[in-house]
């Protein structure tokens, strides 16, 4: 069992400052709102925010950026300490500070101060990039990426590289796996684009991919989702947002890029990585964006990832810590059918999270006989994890789940109505920590065995008809 893969973030760090207040009147000397300040907060922005987001869940992240001796640089160092490893380039000047004044949660004005020039990288930068399983360039037009460009060109030949571009920044290096401009950036990078239709963005993305010699360009379109294009045109892929996210969009691009590169580091395909990134970015905006105080002052509950076992145990512990109820159920789930879906939905309503304990392939074969499972464990886990009722999946090798339950220690263990609590060996295990086994109603006449027999009969009829 392995944890999340290490990655590197290269780019320009800013210090973001939000001054919050309320505006109920205009100034007497000008038609400008008067903001009565109620609070303020400061946190790393730009590549600093992207690195912090990538490090959620305990991932090892090294941030290559330019910092100086000014107060803003010191503030960034303090906030990132313990979250990411800093690998600093010298900064000739001061760190940029971007101050937003908000009234009722809406920006009234933004004030930009400071700025400097990054110095030359040393050998430690090259080593950090070579050791990473994936690299993210968070370009904010301050040319840290340009200072490290030779190292980025070398690493792009063999390591997944995601580039979040800026119209005033440096062009992505050839071979970049995914470039992630938003709609406004794509339009700015291709002057004279006529419209903002999906067709126009498909053409823009393909043209940018050709220009940059990138494997793919993913144009983020807000509520419409993300459009993935490739050099030479062809049919683009639209990945819609899972829901309309009403909230502060500040930092959504950093969340999207950080999630994409983390998913690539863990071995996901680009299309899979972008699906995850779209969902994470929507949830990020809905939670308040970069201005969400919990982002910096409270640990996030881990989300299910590439290794469902790790996430399942961490999720159970997090839910227990905050006083919630952990619910678990188990089985082979070889062909997920209506009976399974109804059971899982009912089980999720019992508590605050639902964890599915899934029999491994060898375990299913021992229980069901030769020819089973019909689907491998990785596919079965992915189908289950995609259901809205399932929060995490853990695969176990034994014939029964007592050992994995002893680690998860759920408050409630659920089985379908074709079982009795007294006949469940898990019931005794649950009592060891005060848990409870329950049986829920189950749709009659639904089972993987019946579905497989029905499919076999249908195939035989079709074959006989074809032969006739």
XYZ file of C-alpha atoms in Angstrom:
468
model
C 0.000 0.000 0.000
C 1.469 3.312 -1.100
C 0.546 6.871 -0.306
C 0.037 9.743 -2.737
C 2.953 10.340 -5.101
C 5.263 13.368 -4.590
C 5.089 16.258 -6.990
C 6.712 19.637 -7.652
C 5.115 23.038 -8.183
C 7.071 25.756 -10.008
C 5.813 29.306 -10.216
C 5.164 32.759 -8.886
C 4.003 33.135 -5.289
C 1.930 36.164 -4.302
C 0.597 37.320 -0.961
C -3.187 37.615 -1.173
C -4.888 39.951 1.286
C -8.661 40.239 1.717
C -10.148 43.188 3.603
C -13.791 42.403 4.377
C -16.518 44.812 5.337
C -19.954 46.202 4.624
C -20.910 49.141 2.413
C -24.120 51.007 3.208
C -23.293 54.519 2.005
C -21.275 56.557 -0.476
C -18.382 58.854 0.370
C -19.408 62.512 0.632
C -16.590 63.677 -1.624
C -16.916 61.115 -4.435
C -19.370 58.541 -5.840
C -17.438 55.720 -4.158
C -18.707 53.198 -1.572
C -17.516 53.527 2.012
C -16.478 50.107 3.340
C -16.660 49.615 7.093
C -14.004 46.959 7.772
C -15.091 43.895 9.746
C -12.000 41.727 9.281
C -9.025 40.871 7.141
C -6.914 37.855 6.305
C -3.704 37.110 4.430
C -2.592 33.884 2.761
C -0.259 32.706 -0.012
C -1.639 33.084 -3.504
C -0.560 32.047 -6.977
C 1.828 29.103 -6.919
C 1.708 29.168 -3.107
C -2.020 28.440 -3.102
C -1.635 25.780 -5.809
C 1.098 24.019 -3.806
C -0.935 24.122 -0.588
C -3.954 22.656 -2.381
C -1.835 19.906 -3.956
C -0.444 19.022 -0.504
C -3.869 18.381 1.037
C -4.196 14.812 2.269
C -0.513 14.561 3.178
C 1.043 14.593 -0.288
C 4.758 15.504 -0.423
C 5.017 18.734 -2.424
C 8.109 20.823 -3.141
C 7.480 24.424 -4.212
C 10.100 26.087 -6.413
C 9.585 29.845 -6.250
C 11.319 33.205 -5.768
C 11.178 34.778 -2.303
C 13.008 37.742 -0.811
C 13.689 39.415 2.544
C 10.552 41.574 2.586
C 7.628 41.186 5.044
C 5.353 39.636 2.394
C 7.912 36.892 1.675
C 8.235 36.190 5.406
C 4.446 35.932 5.720
C 4.361 33.381 2.897
C 7.135 31.322 4.497
C 5.258 31.203 7.820
C 1.971 30.149 6.227
C 3.505 27.434 4.017
C 5.710 26.034 6.780
C 4.689 22.467 7.520
C 2.528 22.247 4.401
C 5.087 22.145 1.572
C 8.869 22.067 1.172
C 10.202 25.396 -0.089
C 13.023 25.526 -2.623
C 13.778 29.206 -3.035
C 15.226 31.216 -5.891
C 16.533 34.675 -4.944
C 14.045 37.492 -5.532
C 15.467 40.842 -6.657
C 12.767 43.180 -5.377
C 9.717 42.505 -3.228
C 7.015 39.862 -3.343
C 3.793 41.027 -5.045
C 0.882 41.730 -2.680
C -2.656 41.688 -4.080
C -5.251 43.279 -1.795
C -8.962 42.847 -2.411
C -11.501 45.052 -0.631
C -14.798 43.179 -0.325
C -18.186 44.487 0.712
C -20.800 41.869 1.483
C -18.494 39.235 0.016
C -18.203 41.040 -3.325
C -14.946 42.650 -4.529
C -15.085 46.446 -4.681
C -11.499 47.160 -5.693
C -8.128 45.370 -5.946
C -4.818 47.026 -5.099
C -1.535 45.549 -6.389
C 1.834 46.369 -4.817
C 5.383 45.131 -5.107
C 7.170 42.940 -7.591
C 10.626 41.647 -8.364
C 12.726 39.522 -10.682
C 13.603 35.858 -9.958
C 17.267 34.891 -9.801
C 18.973 31.807 -11.202
C 18.139 28.280 -9.933
C 20.759 25.946 -8.508
C 21.286 22.194 -8.821
C 18.738 21.461 -6.093
C 15.957 22.623 -8.419
C 16.969 20.149 -11.116
C 17.082 17.316 -8.565
C 13.659 18.209 -7.138
C 12.069 18.192 -10.582
C 13.724 14.905 -11.510
C 12.424 13.254 -8.319
C 8.810 14.382 -8.778
C 6.157 12.063 -10.229
C 4.515 15.105 -11.858
C 5.195 18.833 -12.145
C 2.847 21.818 -12.104
C 3.870 25.231 -13.440
C 1.689 27.941 -11.876
C 2.631 30.919 -14.041
C 1.453 34.326 -12.824
C 3.467 36.387 -15.279
C 6.414 36.997 -12.907
C 8.825 34.729 -14.861
C 9.829 32.130 -12.281
C 8.992 29.544 -14.951
C 11.322 31.339 -17.355
C 14.180 31.168 -14.847
C 13.699 27.390 -14.522
C 12.816 26.752 -18.173
C 15.833 24.603 -19.088
C 15.062 22.196 -16.236
C 11.372 22.111 -17.190
C 12.218 21.278 -20.810
C 14.304 18.340 -19.635
C 11.727 16.958 -17.234
C 8.804 17.273 -19.702
C 10.368 14.523 -21.811
C 9.575 11.847 -19.241
C 7.363 13.299 -16.489
C 3.730 14.503 -16.660
C 3.820 18.309 -16.679
C 0.780 20.575 -16.254
C 1.130 24.270 -17.141
C -1.317 26.891 -15.845
C -0.469 29.790 -18.206
C -0.673 33.570 -17.963
C -1.022 35.980 -20.922
C 2.052 37.903 -19.711
C 3.944 34.779 -18.687
C 6.249 32.323 -20.407
C 4.997 29.866 -23.057
C 4.710 26.208 -21.958
C 7.663 24.001 -22.817
C 7.221 21.494 -25.673
C 5.793 18.188 -24.513
C 3.655 19.663 -21.725
C 0.985 17.076 -20.956
C -1.886 19.507 -20.255
C -2.067 23.320 -20.462
C -4.970 24.802 -18.483
C -5.913 28.339 -19.608
C -9.275 29.719 -18.554
C -11.608 31.221 -21.146
C -10.324 34.786 -20.739
C -6.685 33.649 -20.946
C -7.359 31.580 -24.068
C -8.974 34.599 -25.738
C -6.092 36.860 -24.680
C -3.491 34.386 -25.938
C -5.180 34.223 -29.355
C -5.936 37.827 -30.245
C -8.874 38.378 -32.530
C -10.937 35.320 -31.525
C -14.455 36.161 -32.781
C -16.821 34.501 -30.286
C -16.880 32.546 -27.045
C -18.888 29.576 -28.364
C -17.770 26.016 -27.691
C -16.725 25.740 -31.336
C -14.580 28.849 -31.045
C -12.891 27.581 -27.872
C -12.276 24.212 -29.551
C -10.435 26.015 -32.338
C -8.534 28.178 -29.843
C -7.470 25.163 -27.798
C -6.272 23.237 -30.847
C -4.374 26.275 -32.135
C -2.676 26.797 -28.767
C -1.764 23.109 -28.559
C -0.137 23.390 -31.995
C 1.689 26.599 -31.061
C 3.038 25.210 -27.790
C 3.568 21.614 -29.049
C 1.532 20.457 -26.053
C -0.148 17.068 -25.800
C -3.442 18.716 -24.863
C -5.026 22.039 -23.904
C -7.884 22.070 -21.372
C -9.785 25.369 -21.543
C -11.765 25.932 -18.331
C -15.180 27.470 -19.015
C -16.620 28.060 -15.551
C -20.088 26.547 -15.140
C -19.837 24.906 -18.573
C -16.934 22.738 -17.422
C -13.687 22.072 -19.316
C -12.993 21.585 -23.019
C -10.047 19.286 -23.800
C -8.490 19.779 -27.231
C -5.466 18.340 -29.006
C -3.104 19.532 -31.750
C -4.571 19.222 -35.223
C -8.166 19.674 -34.143
C -10.407 16.630 -34.072
C -13.407 16.195 -31.816
C -12.821 17.901 -28.447
C -13.960 16.399 -25.159
C -16.297 18.474 -22.959
C -16.181 17.580 -19.264
C -19.186 19.294 -17.636
C -19.176 20.661 -14.103
C -21.075 18.345 -11.716
C -23.163 21.233 -10.360
C -23.453 25.011 -10.511
C -21.085 26.390 -7.875
C -22.189 29.702 -6.389
C -19.304 31.166 -4.431
C -16.024 33.051 -4.652
C -14.185 31.806 -7.780
C -10.844 33.245 -6.599
C -8.312 30.397 -6.667
C -10.527 27.996 -8.652
C -7.914 27.774 -11.421
C -5.219 26.881 -8.891
C -7.454 24.171 -7.426
C -8.189 22.806 -10.901
C -4.513 22.705 -11.921
C -3.356 21.271 -8.578
C -5.944 18.491 -8.700
C -5.061 17.681 -12.304
C -1.341 17.317 -11.637
C -1.931 15.276 -8.469
C -4.175 12.879 -10.393
C -1.560 12.488 -13.148
C 1.098 11.825 -10.498
C -1.041 8.974 -9.197
C -1.335 7.416 -12.640
C -4.727 8.601 -13.898
C -5.282 9.243 -17.582
C -5.617 12.910 -18.623
C -9.372 12.545 -19.151
C -9.773 10.968 -15.697
C -7.588 13.634 -14.107
C -9.670 16.429 -15.636
C -12.930 14.856 -14.469
C -11.634 14.822 -10.920
C -10.294 18.371 -11.258
C -13.621 19.769 -12.492
C -15.436 18.271 -9.503
C -12.822 19.482 -7.013
C -12.820 23.011 -8.439
C -16.618 23.213 -8.213
C -16.538 22.067 -4.589
C -13.738 24.554 -3.876
C -15.778 27.487 -5.208
C -18.916 26.365 -3.365
C -16.928 26.266 -0.100
C -15.792 29.886 -0.466
C -12.751 29.651 -2.760
C -9.365 30.921 -1.620
C -11.112 33.072 0.980
C -12.462 30.053 2.841
C -10.764 30.274 6.280
C -11.001 26.496 6.746
C -8.622 26.105 3.813
C -5.758 27.415 5.930
C -6.850 26.809 9.514
C -8.567 23.418 9.514
C -7.463 20.115 7.939
C -9.658 18.988 5.074
C -11.386 15.598 5.224
C -9.557 13.395 2.718
C -11.457 12.530 -0.432
C -11.366 9.067 -1.995
C -8.388 8.802 -4.353
C -6.347 6.325 -6.342
C -5.742 4.097 -3.301
C -9.242 3.622 -1.799
C -7.951 1.670 1.220
C -5.868 4.574 2.514
C -8.716 7.032 2.019
C -11.290 4.765 3.651
C -9.389 4.515 6.934
C -8.513 8.221 7.008
C -12.115 9.145 6.220
C -13.482 6.915 8.998
C -11.096 8.463 11.512
C -11.955 12.003 10.404
C -15.706 11.388 10.695
C -15.297 9.798 14.123
C -13.118 12.683 15.316
C -15.824 15.221 14.582
C -18.478 13.065 16.280
C -20.091 11.635 13.138
C -21.450 8.152 12.426
C -19.411 5.805 10.214
C -21.492 3.330 8.193
C -19.996 0.401 6.282
C -21.316 -2.377 4.090
C -19.667 -5.106 2.068
C -19.926 -7.617 -0.724
C -18.692 -8.613 -4.171
C -20.676 -6.023 -6.183
C -19.674 -7.849 -9.364
C -22.460 -6.327 -11.467
C -23.954 -3.340 -9.696
C -27.754 -3.484 -10.136
C -30.865 -1.760 -8.784
C -30.833 -3.822 -5.598
C -27.284 -2.677 -4.816
C -28.105 0.964 -5.566
C -31.158 0.935 -3.280
C -29.207 -0.710 -0.458
C -26.309 1.762 -0.728
C -28.609 4.786 -0.817
C -30.470 3.556 2.267
C -27.213 2.788 4.091
C -25.788 6.262 3.387
C -28.823 7.909 4.988
C -28.046 6.181 8.293
C -24.851 8.127 9.051
C -22.291 10.691 7.921
C -20.267 8.548 5.513
C -20.595 5.164 3.779
C -17.571 2.928 3.220
C -17.900 -0.171 1.021
C -15.738 -3.197 1.914
C -15.189 -4.954 -1.422
C -14.128 -8.592 -1.865
C -10.900 -8.938 -3.867
C -10.834 -10.962 -7.086
C -9.378 -14.025 -5.358
C -11.934 -13.749 -2.574
C -14.814 -13.606 -5.078
C -13.481 -16.664 -6.916
C -13.296 -18.644 -3.679
C -16.833 -17.658 -2.758
C -18.568 -17.773 -6.165
C -16.506 -20.304 -8.098
C -14.609 -20.303 -11.436
C -15.596 -17.585 -13.879
C -16.189 -15.010 -11.178
C -15.693 -12.146 -10.780
C -16.965 -10.904 -14.113
C -15.273 -7.544 -13.454
C -11.863 -7.037 -11.765
C -11.664 -5.338 -8.379
C -10.309 -2.061 -9.793
C -13.331 -1.715 -12.090
C -15.800 -2.711 -9.378
C -14.269 -0.194 -6.962
C -14.410 2.562 -9.539
C -18.093 1.952 -10.284
C -18.952 1.998 -6.581
C -16.883 5.124 -5.892
C -18.749 6.924 -8.683
C -22.081 6.491 -6.868
C -23.166 9.540 -4.919
C -24.043 7.390 -1.910
C -20.522 5.913 -1.554
C -17.786 7.953 0.149
C -14.914 5.434 -0.023
C -14.103 1.854 -1.032
C -11.645 -0.556 0.579
C -10.692 -3.918 -0.982
C -10.021 -6.894 1.312
C -8.446 -10.265 0.499
C -10.101 -12.513 3.094
C -13.372 -14.418 2.576
C -15.119 -12.298 5.229
C -14.483 -8.665 6.180
C -13.811 -9.071 9.936
C -10.153 -8.016 9.650
C -10.847 -4.848 7.661
C -13.763 -4.012 9.961
C -11.454 -4.264 12.958
C -9.371 -1.490 11.342
C -12.289 0.652 10.164
C -14.370 0.216 13.361
C -17.625 1.489 11.838
C -20.526 2.445 14.068
C -22.993 0.585 11.826
C -22.532 -2.444 9.574
C -25.248 -2.889 6.928
C -26.300 -5.941 4.928
C -29.228 -6.560 2.579
C -32.492 -8.249 3.578
C -31.397 -11.695 2.411
C -29.273 -11.956 5.570
C -30.218 -12.121 9.244
C -28.197 -10.246 11.844
C -27.812 -13.407 13.918
C -26.217 -15.215 10.958
C -23.650 -12.499 10.327
C -20.170 -13.293 11.700
C -19.468 -9.535 11.507
C -22.109 -8.835 14.175
C -19.916 -10.228 16.944
C -16.927 -8.225 15.715
C -18.992 -4.997 15.743
C -19.998 -5.569 19.352
C -16.317 -5.437 20.317
C -16.310 -1.626 20.011
C -19.998 -0.956 20.526
C -20.977 -1.028 16.867
C -24.257 -2.363 15.523
C -25.022 -4.707 12.623
C -28.335 -4.041 10.853
C -30.272 -5.527 7.945
C -31.955 -3.231 5.421
C -34.761 -4.051 2.973
C -33.516 -5.391 -0.340
C -35.175 -5.550 -3.775
C -36.204 -9.132 -4.488
C -35.204 -10.884 -7.671
C -32.020 -8.870 -8.276
C -28.645 -10.593 -8.146
C -25.468 -10.791 -10.171
C -26.032 -14.522 -10.731
C -29.505 -13.916 -12.206
C -28.177 -11.095 -14.408
C -25.333 -13.298 -15.678
C -27.749 -16.155 -16.490
C -30.093 -13.757 -18.279
C -27.195 -12.383 -20.325
C -26.019 -15.902 -21.195
C -29.522 -16.905 -22.371
C -29.816 -13.729 -24.453
C -26.406 -14.386 -26.032
C -27.404 -17.986 -26.858
C -30.630 -16.837 -28.496
C -28.790 -14.196 -30.527
C -26.166 -16.714 -31.637
C -28.817 -19.247 -32.667
C -30.669 -16.556 -34.632
C -27.452 -15.532 -36.389
C -26.659 -19.155 -37.302
C -30.188 -19.695 -38.609
